[in-house]
Tab-separated table of C-alpha atoms in Angstrom:
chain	number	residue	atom	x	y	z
P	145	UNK	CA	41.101	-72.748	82.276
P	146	UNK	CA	41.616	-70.064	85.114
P	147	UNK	CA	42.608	-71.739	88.427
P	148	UNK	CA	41.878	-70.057	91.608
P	149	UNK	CA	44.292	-69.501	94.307
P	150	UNK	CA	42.926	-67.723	97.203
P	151	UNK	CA	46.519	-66.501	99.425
P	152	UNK	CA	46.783	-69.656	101.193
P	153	UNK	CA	43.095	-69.986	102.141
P	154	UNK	CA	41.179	-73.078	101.039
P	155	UNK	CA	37.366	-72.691	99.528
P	156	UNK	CA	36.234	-73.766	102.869
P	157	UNK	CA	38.771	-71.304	104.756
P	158	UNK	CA	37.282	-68.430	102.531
P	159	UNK	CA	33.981	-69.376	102.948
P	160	UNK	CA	34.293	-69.657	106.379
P	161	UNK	CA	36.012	-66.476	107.405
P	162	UNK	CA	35.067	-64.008	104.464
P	163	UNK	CA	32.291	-64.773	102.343
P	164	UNK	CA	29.505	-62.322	103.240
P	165	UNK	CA	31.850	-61.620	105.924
P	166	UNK	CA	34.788	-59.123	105.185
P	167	UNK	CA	36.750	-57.863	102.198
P	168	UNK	CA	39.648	-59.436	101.136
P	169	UNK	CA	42.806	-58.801	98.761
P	170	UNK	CA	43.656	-61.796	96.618
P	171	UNK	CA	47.279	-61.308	95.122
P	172	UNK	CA	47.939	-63.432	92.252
P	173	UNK	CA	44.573	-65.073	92.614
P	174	UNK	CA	44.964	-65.885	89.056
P	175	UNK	CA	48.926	-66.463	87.987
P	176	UNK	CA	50.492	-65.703	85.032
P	177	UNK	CA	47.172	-63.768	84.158
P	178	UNK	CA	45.932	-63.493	80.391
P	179	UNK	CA	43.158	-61.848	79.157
P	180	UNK	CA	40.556	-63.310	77.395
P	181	UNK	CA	39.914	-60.304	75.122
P	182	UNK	CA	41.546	-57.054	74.053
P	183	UNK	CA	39.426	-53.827	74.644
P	184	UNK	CA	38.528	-53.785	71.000
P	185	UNK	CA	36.520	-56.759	71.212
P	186	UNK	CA	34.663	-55.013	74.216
P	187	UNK	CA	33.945	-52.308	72.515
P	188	UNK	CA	32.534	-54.741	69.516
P	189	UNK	CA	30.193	-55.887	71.984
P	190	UNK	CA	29.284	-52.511	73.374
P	191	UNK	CA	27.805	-51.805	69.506
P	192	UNK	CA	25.438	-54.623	69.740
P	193	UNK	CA	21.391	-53.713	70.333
P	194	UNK	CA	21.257	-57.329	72.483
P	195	UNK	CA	24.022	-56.542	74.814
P	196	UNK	CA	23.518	-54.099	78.134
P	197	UNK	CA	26.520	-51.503	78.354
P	198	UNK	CA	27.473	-47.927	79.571
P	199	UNK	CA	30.348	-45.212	79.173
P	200	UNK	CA	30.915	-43.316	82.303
P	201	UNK	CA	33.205	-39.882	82.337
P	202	UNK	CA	34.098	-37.977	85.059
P	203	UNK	CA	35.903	-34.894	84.206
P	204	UNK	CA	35.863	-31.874	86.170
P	205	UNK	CA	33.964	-33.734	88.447
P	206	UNK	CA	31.654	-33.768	86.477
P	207	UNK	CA	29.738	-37.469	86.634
P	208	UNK	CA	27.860	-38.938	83.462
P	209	UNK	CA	26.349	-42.146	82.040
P	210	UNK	CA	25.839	-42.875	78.860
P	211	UNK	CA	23.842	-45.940	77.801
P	212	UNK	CA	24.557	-48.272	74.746
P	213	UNK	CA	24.489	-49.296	72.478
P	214	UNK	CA	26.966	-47.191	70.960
P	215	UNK	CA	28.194	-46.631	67.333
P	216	UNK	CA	31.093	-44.745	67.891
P	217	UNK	CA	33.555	-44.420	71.355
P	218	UNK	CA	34.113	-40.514	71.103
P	219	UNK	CA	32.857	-40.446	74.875
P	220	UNK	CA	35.613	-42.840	75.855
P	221	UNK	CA	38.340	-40.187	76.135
P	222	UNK	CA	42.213	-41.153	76.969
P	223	UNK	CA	41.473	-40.045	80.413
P	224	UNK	CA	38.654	-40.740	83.074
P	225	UNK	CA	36.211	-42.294	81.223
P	226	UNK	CA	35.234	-46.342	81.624
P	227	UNK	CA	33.481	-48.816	79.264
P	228	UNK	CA	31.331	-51.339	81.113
P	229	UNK	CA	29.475	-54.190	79.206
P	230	UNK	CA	27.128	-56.846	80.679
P	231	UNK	CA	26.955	-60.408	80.919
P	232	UNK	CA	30.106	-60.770	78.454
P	233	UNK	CA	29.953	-64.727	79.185
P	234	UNK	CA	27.051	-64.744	77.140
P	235	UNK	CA	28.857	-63.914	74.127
P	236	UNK	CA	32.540	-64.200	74.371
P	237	UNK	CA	33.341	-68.245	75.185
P	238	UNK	CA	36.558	-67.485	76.028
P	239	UNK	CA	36.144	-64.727	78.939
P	240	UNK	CA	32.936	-67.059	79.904
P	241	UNK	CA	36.154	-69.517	81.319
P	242	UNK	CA	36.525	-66.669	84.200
P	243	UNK	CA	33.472	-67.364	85.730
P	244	UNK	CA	34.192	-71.376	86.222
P	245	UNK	CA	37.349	-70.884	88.702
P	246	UNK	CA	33.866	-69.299	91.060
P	247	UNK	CA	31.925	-72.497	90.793
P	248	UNK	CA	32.884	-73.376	94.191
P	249	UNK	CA	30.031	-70.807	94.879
P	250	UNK	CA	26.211	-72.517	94.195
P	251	UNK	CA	25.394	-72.293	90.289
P	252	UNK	CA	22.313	-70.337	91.089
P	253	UNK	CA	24.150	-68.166	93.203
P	254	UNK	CA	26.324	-66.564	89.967
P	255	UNK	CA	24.919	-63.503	87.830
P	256	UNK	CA	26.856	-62.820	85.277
P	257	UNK	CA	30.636	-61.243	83.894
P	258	UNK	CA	30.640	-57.471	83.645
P	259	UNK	CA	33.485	-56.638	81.932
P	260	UNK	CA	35.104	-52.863	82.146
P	261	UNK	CA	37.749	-50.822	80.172
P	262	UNK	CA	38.953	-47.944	81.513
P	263	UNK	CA	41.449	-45.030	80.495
P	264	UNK	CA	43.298	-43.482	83.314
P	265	UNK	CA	41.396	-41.980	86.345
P	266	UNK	CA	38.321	-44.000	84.825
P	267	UNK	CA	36.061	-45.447	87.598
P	268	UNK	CA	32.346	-45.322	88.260
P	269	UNK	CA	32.682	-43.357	91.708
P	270	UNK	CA	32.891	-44.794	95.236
P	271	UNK	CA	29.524	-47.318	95.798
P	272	UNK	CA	27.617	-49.712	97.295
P	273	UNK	CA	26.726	-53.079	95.302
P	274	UNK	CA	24.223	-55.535	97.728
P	275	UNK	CA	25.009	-58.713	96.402
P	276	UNK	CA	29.015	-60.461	96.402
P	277	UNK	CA	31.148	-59.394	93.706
P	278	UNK	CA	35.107	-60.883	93.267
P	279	UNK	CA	36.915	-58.097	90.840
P	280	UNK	CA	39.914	-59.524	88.602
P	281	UNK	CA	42.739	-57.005	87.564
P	282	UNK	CA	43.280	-57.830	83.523
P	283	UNK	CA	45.774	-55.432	81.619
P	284	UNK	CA	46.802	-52.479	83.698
P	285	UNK	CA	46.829	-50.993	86.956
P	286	UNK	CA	43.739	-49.743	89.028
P	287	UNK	CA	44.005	-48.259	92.867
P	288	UNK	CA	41.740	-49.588	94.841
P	289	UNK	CA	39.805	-48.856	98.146
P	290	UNK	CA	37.375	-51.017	99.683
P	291	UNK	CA	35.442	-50.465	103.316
P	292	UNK	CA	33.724	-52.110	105.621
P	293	UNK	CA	29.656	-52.335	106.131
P	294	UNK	CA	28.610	-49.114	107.649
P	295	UNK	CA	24.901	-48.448	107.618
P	296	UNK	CA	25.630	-44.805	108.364
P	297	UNK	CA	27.253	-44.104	104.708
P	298	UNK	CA	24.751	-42.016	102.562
P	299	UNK	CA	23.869	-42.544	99.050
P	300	UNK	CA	22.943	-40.262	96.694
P	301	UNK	CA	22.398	-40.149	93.103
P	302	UNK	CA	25.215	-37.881	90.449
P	303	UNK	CA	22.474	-38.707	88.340
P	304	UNK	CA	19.268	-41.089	87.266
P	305	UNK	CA	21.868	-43.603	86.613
P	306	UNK	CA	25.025	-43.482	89.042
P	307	UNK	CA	24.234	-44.168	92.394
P	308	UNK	CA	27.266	-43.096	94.686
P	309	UNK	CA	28.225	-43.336	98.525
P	310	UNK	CA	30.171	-40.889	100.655
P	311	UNK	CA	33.908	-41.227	101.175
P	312	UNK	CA	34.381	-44.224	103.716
P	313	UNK	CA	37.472	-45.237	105.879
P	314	UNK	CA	39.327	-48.018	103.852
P	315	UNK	CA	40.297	-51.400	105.162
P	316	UNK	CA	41.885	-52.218	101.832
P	317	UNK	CA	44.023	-49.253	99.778
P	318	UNK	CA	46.002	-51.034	96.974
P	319	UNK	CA	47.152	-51.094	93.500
P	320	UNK	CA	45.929	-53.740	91.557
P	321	UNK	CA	48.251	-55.744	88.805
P	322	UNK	CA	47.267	-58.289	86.554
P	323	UNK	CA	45.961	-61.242	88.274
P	324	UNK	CA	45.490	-59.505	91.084
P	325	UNK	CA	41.562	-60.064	92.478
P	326	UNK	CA	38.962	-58.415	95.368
P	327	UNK	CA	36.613	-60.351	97.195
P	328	UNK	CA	33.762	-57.565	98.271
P	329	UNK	CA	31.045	-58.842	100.180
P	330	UNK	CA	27.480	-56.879	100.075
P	331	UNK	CA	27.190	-53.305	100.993
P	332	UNK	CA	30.842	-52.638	101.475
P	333	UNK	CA	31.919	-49.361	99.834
P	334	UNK	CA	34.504	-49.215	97.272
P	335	UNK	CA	36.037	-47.483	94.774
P	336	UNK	CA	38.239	-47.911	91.985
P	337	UNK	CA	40.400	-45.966	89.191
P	338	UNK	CA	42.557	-46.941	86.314
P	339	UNK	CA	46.344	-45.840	86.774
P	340	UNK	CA	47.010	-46.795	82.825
P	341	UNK	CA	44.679	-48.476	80.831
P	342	UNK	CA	42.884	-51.317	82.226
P	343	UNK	CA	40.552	-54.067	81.941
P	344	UNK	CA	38.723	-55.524	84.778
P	345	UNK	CA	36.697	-58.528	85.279
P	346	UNK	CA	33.495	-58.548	87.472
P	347	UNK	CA	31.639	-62.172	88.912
P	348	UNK	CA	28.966	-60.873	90.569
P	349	UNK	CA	26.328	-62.910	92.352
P	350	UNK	CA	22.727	-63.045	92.503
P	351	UNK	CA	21.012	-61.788	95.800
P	352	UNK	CA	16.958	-61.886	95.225
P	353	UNK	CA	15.275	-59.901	97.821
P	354	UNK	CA	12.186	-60.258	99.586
P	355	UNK	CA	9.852	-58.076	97.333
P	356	UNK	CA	11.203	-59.494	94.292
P	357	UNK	CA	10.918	-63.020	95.699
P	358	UNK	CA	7.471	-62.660	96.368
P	359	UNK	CA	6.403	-60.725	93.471
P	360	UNK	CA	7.919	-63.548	91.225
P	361	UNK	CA	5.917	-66.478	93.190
P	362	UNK	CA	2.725	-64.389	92.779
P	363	UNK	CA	3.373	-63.930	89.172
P	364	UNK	CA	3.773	-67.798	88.720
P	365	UNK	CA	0.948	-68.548	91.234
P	366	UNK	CA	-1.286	-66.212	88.373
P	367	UNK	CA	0.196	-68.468	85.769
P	368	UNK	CA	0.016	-71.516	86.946
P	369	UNK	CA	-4.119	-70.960	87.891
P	370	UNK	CA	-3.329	-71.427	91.587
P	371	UNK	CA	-4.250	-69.550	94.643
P	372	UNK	CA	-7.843	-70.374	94.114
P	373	UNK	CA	-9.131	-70.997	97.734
P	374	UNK	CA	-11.303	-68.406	98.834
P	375	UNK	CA	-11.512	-66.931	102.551
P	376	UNK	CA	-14.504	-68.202	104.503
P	377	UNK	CA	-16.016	-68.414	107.940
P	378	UNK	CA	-18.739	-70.999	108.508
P	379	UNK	CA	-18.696	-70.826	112.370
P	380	UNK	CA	-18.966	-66.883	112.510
P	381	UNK	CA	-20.457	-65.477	115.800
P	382	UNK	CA	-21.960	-62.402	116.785
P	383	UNK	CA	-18.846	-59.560	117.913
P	384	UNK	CA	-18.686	-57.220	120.176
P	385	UNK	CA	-17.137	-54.807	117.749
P	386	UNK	CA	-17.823	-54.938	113.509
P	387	UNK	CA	-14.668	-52.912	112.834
P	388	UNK	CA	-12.223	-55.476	114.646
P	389	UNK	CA	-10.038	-57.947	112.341
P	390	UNK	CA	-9.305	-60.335	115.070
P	391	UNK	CA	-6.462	-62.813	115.375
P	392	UNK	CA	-8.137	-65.557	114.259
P	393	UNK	CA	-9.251	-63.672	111.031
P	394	UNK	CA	-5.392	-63.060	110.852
P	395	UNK	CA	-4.480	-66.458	111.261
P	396	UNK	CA	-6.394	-67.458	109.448
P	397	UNK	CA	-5.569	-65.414	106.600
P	398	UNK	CA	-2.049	-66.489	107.122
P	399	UNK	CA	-2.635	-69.823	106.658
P	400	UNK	CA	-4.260	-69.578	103.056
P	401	UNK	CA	-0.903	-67.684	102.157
P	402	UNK	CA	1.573	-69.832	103.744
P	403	UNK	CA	-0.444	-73.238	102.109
P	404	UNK	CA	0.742	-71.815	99.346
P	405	UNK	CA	4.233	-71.640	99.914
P	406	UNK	CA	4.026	-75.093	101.632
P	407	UNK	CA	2.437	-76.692	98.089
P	408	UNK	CA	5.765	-78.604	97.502
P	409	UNK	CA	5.204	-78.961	93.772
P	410	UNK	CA	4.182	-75.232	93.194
P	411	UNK	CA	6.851	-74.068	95.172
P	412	UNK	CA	9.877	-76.228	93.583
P	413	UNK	CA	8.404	-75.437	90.089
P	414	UNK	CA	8.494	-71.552	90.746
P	415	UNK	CA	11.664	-71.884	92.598
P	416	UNK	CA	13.292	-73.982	89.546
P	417	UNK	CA	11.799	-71.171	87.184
P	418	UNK	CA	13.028	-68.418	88.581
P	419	UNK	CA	16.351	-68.987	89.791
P	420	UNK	CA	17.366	-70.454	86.662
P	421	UNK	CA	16.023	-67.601	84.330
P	422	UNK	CA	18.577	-65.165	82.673
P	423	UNK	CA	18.635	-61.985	83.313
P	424	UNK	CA	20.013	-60.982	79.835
P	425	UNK	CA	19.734	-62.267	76.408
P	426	UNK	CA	22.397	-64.468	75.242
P	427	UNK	CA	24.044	-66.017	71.809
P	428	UNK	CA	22.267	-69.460	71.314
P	429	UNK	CA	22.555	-71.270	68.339
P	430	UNK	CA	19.098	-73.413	67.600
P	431	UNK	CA	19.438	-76.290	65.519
P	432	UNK	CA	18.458	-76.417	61.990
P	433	UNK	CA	17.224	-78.474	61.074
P	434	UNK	CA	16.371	-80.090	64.619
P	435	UNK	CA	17.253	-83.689	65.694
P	436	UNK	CA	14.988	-86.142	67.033
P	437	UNK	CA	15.266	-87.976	70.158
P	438	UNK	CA	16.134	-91.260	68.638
P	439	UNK	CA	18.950	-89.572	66.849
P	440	UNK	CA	20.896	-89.609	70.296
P	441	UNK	CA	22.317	-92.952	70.157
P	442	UNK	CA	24.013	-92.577	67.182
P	443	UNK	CA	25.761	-89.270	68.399
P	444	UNK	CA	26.936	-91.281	71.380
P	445	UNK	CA	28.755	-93.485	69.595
P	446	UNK	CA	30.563	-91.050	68.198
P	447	UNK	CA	31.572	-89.890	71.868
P	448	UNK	CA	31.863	-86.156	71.048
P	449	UNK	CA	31.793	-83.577	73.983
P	450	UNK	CA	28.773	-81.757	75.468
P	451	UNK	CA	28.870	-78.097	75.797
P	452	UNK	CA	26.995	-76.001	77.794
P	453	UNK	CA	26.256	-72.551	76.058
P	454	UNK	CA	27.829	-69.568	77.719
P	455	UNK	CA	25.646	-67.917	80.286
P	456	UNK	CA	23.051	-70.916	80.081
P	457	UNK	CA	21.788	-71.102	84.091
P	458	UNK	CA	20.995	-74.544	84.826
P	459	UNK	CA	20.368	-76.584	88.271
P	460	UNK	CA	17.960	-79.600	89.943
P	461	UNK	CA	16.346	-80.176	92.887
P	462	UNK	CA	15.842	-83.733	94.283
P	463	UNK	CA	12.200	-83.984	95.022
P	464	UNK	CA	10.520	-86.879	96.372
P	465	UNK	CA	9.344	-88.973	93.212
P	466	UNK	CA	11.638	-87.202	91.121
P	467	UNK	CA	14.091	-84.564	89.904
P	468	UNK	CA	13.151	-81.208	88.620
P	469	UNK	CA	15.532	-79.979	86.244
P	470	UNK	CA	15.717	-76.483	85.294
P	471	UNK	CA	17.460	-74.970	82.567
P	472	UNK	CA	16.681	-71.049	81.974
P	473	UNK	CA	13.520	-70.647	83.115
P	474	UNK	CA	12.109	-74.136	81.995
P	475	UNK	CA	11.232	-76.848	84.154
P	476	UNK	CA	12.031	-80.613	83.275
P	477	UNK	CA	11.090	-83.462	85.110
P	478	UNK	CA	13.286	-86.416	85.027
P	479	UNK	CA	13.001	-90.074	87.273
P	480	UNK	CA	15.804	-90.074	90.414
P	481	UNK	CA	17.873	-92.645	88.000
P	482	UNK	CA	19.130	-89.941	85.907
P	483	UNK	CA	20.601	-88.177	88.740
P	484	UNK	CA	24.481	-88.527	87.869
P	485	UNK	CA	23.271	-87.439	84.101
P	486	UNK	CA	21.844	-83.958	85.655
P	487	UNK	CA	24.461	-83.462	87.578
P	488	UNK	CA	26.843	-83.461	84.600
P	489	UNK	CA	24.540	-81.022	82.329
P	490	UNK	CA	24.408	-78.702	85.374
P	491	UNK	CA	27.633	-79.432	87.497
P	492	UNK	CA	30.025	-79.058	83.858
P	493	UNK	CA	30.157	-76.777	81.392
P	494	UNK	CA	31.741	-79.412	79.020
P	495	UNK	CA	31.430	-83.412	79.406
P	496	UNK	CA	32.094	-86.300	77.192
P	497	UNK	CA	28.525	-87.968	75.946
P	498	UNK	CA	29.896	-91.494	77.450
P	499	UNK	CA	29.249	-89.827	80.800
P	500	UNK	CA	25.434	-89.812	80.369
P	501	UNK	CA	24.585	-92.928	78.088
P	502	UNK	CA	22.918	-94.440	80.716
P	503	UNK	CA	20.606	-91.824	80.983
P	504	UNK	CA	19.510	-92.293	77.536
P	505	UNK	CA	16.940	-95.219	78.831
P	506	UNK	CA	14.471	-92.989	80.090
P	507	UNK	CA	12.862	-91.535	77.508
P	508	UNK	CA	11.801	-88.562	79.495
P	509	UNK	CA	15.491	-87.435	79.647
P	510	UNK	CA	16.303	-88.253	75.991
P	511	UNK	CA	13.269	-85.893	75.078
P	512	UNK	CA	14.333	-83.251	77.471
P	513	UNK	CA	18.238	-83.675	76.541
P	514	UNK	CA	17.178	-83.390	72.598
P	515	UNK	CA	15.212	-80.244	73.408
P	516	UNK	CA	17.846	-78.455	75.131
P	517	UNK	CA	20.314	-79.689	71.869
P	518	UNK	CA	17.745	-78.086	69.713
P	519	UNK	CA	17.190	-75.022	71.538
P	520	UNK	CA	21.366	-74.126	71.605
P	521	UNK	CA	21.255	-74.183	75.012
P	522	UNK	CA	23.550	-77.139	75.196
P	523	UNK	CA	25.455	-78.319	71.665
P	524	UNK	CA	27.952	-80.987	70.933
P	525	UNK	CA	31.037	-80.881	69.317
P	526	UNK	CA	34.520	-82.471	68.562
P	527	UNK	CA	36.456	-79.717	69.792
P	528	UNK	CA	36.466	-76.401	71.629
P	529	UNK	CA	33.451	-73.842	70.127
P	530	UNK	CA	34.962	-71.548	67.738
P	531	UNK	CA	36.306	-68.167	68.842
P	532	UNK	CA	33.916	-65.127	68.144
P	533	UNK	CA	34.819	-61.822	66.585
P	534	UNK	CA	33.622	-58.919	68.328
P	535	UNK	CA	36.074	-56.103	66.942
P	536	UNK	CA	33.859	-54.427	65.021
P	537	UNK	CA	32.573	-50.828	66.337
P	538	UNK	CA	35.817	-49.980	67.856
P	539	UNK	CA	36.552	-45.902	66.917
């Protein structure tokens, strides 16, 4: 496991002063830094249909994206060119491990591992991200610059796909080594380029906004058959003036939305939903053939450890008669006794069974527990999952 050292600051301390705040340089965040996978294994993944990734160039200026997935790596020349693949802890158990030394951060709150390889003067251009994104220096060297907020910068577009910023005034101008990590908060500029070869290592976070927050709650409203009160005015009067929406029609209108919002079951099942869903596909294994709930007992006596799958997004809310878990996009409901059994499937990514036998009395956890066993979004084993070979693809 990766263990975080943030300078001298504790999580608290870096909460506190620089989360959404300011940038910060992390040296050594992660000591004696190895990586998780060589750049052949990236590439592997970069040939797969599943799996989102790009090749950027930039020579003579000249800025391109190319999107995967790709069969051959003739675009990813020995200089100024990058290979960026998505949501690599969905796939590759062993770079997933990154992300954990970030759990100090909500679980809802984390995206996903974007994994880059770069040759030399590779970078995607100087740019704006809006959501909080810590950057770990694998193999290599990569100079880095990093701003501060300025609302003033323009964007503009090198093309459909590469969104870029104009040159900023740096707070941060360093060389990165292995280990080495960047804390950039939202909307701070940066850029970076690879000195020698390098990988890098991106936790982003997730940062809905307003229009996508709303569209998602209407979409489940729609599902869900809600929403059904219709506007009316029993006590209308005569007005002075037909074309006048008045205050009180406002208000009123207002109300019928924010009841909505206010329905405390609709609104934790929605929020459940869609925090927890993925954004990309990921490598489950379902069962076959599946296991019945009863079948549970006997695997706890055999004490073997719980895994969660990599990438699987999974958190509760404590409601007032009882706890909604949520596990990719799926709600569960579960009584308030099997709190300290939810918080191990959502606070761990591995567990011994013993942790959660008690749990295994309410028969509305031991059908939700064997569901998420069948599905692969949770498995058990004696031992650490097996390593996966992603070298193919590499030219």
């Amino acid at each position: 496991m990766y263990q975080l050292q943030i300078n001298d600051l504790t999580f608290e301390q870096f909460l506190e002063q620089y989360w959404q705040k300011k940038p910060l340089l992390i040296k050594q965040g992660f000591r004696d830094f190895d990586d998780p996978l060589e750049p052949e294994e990236l590439a592997g993944l970069a040939t797969e249909e599943c799996i989102e990734s790009r090749i950027v160039t930039n020579h003579k200026d000249q800025w391109e994206a190319h999107h995967g997935p790709f069969e051959q790596f003739d675009l990813l020349t020995e200089t100024n060119s990058t290979l960026l693949v998505q949501a690599v802890d969905h796939w590759h158990p062993q770079a997933a491990e990154i992300v954990e030394a970030f759990r100090f951060i909500p679980n809802w709150r984390i995206d996903d591992l974007m994994i880059s390889f770069s040759t030399p003067g590779g970078g995607v251009g100087p740019h704006l991200d809006q959501y909080d994104v810590f950057i770990i220096q694998g193999q290599g060297k990569r100079h880095w610059r990093v701003g501060l907020r300025d609302e003033s910068l323009k964007q503009f577009a090198q093309n459909k796909s590469l969104l870029q910023v104009e040159q900023f005034e740096a707070v941060i101008d360093a060389v990165l080594e292995p280990g080495d990590i960047l804390y950039i908060p939202p909307a701070c500029p940066h850029e970076g380029y690879a000195i020698e070869n390098a990988l890098n290592y991106s936790v982003g976070f997730r940062a809905p906004d307003q229009k996508d927050l709303i569209s998602s709650f209407a979409d489940h409203i729609i599902d869900m058959e809600a929403g059904k009160q219709r506007f009316s005015d029993p006590d209308l009067l005569p007005r002075d003036s037909i074309g006048e929406v008045t205050n009180s029609d406002k208000q009123q209108i207002h109300a019928m939305l924010q009841s909505l919002l206010e329905d405390d079951s609709l609104y934790s099942k929605w929020l459940g939903k869609t925090l927890s869903e993925p954004k990309h596909e990921m490598d489950l294994a379902p069962l076959d053939p599946p296991i019945e709930p009863q079948a549970l007992e006997e695997i706890a006596t055999e004490n073997p450890i719980i895994y969660r799958a990599g990438g699987v997004r999974a958190l509760y809310q404590v409601c007032e008669d009882h706890i909604l878990f949520s596990v990719n996009g799926d709600n569960y409901t579960v009584s308030h006794a099997c709190l300290n059994a939810i918080k191990q499937l959502t606070d761990n990514v591995e567990f011994e069974f013993k942790a959660i036998i008690p749990a295994l009395s309410s028969l509305e956890f031991k059908q939700t527990l064997t569901k998420l066993i069948n599905d692969g979004t949770y498995f058990v084993e004696d031992s650490d999952p097996a390593d996966a070979d992603f070298d193919e693809g590499w030219e």
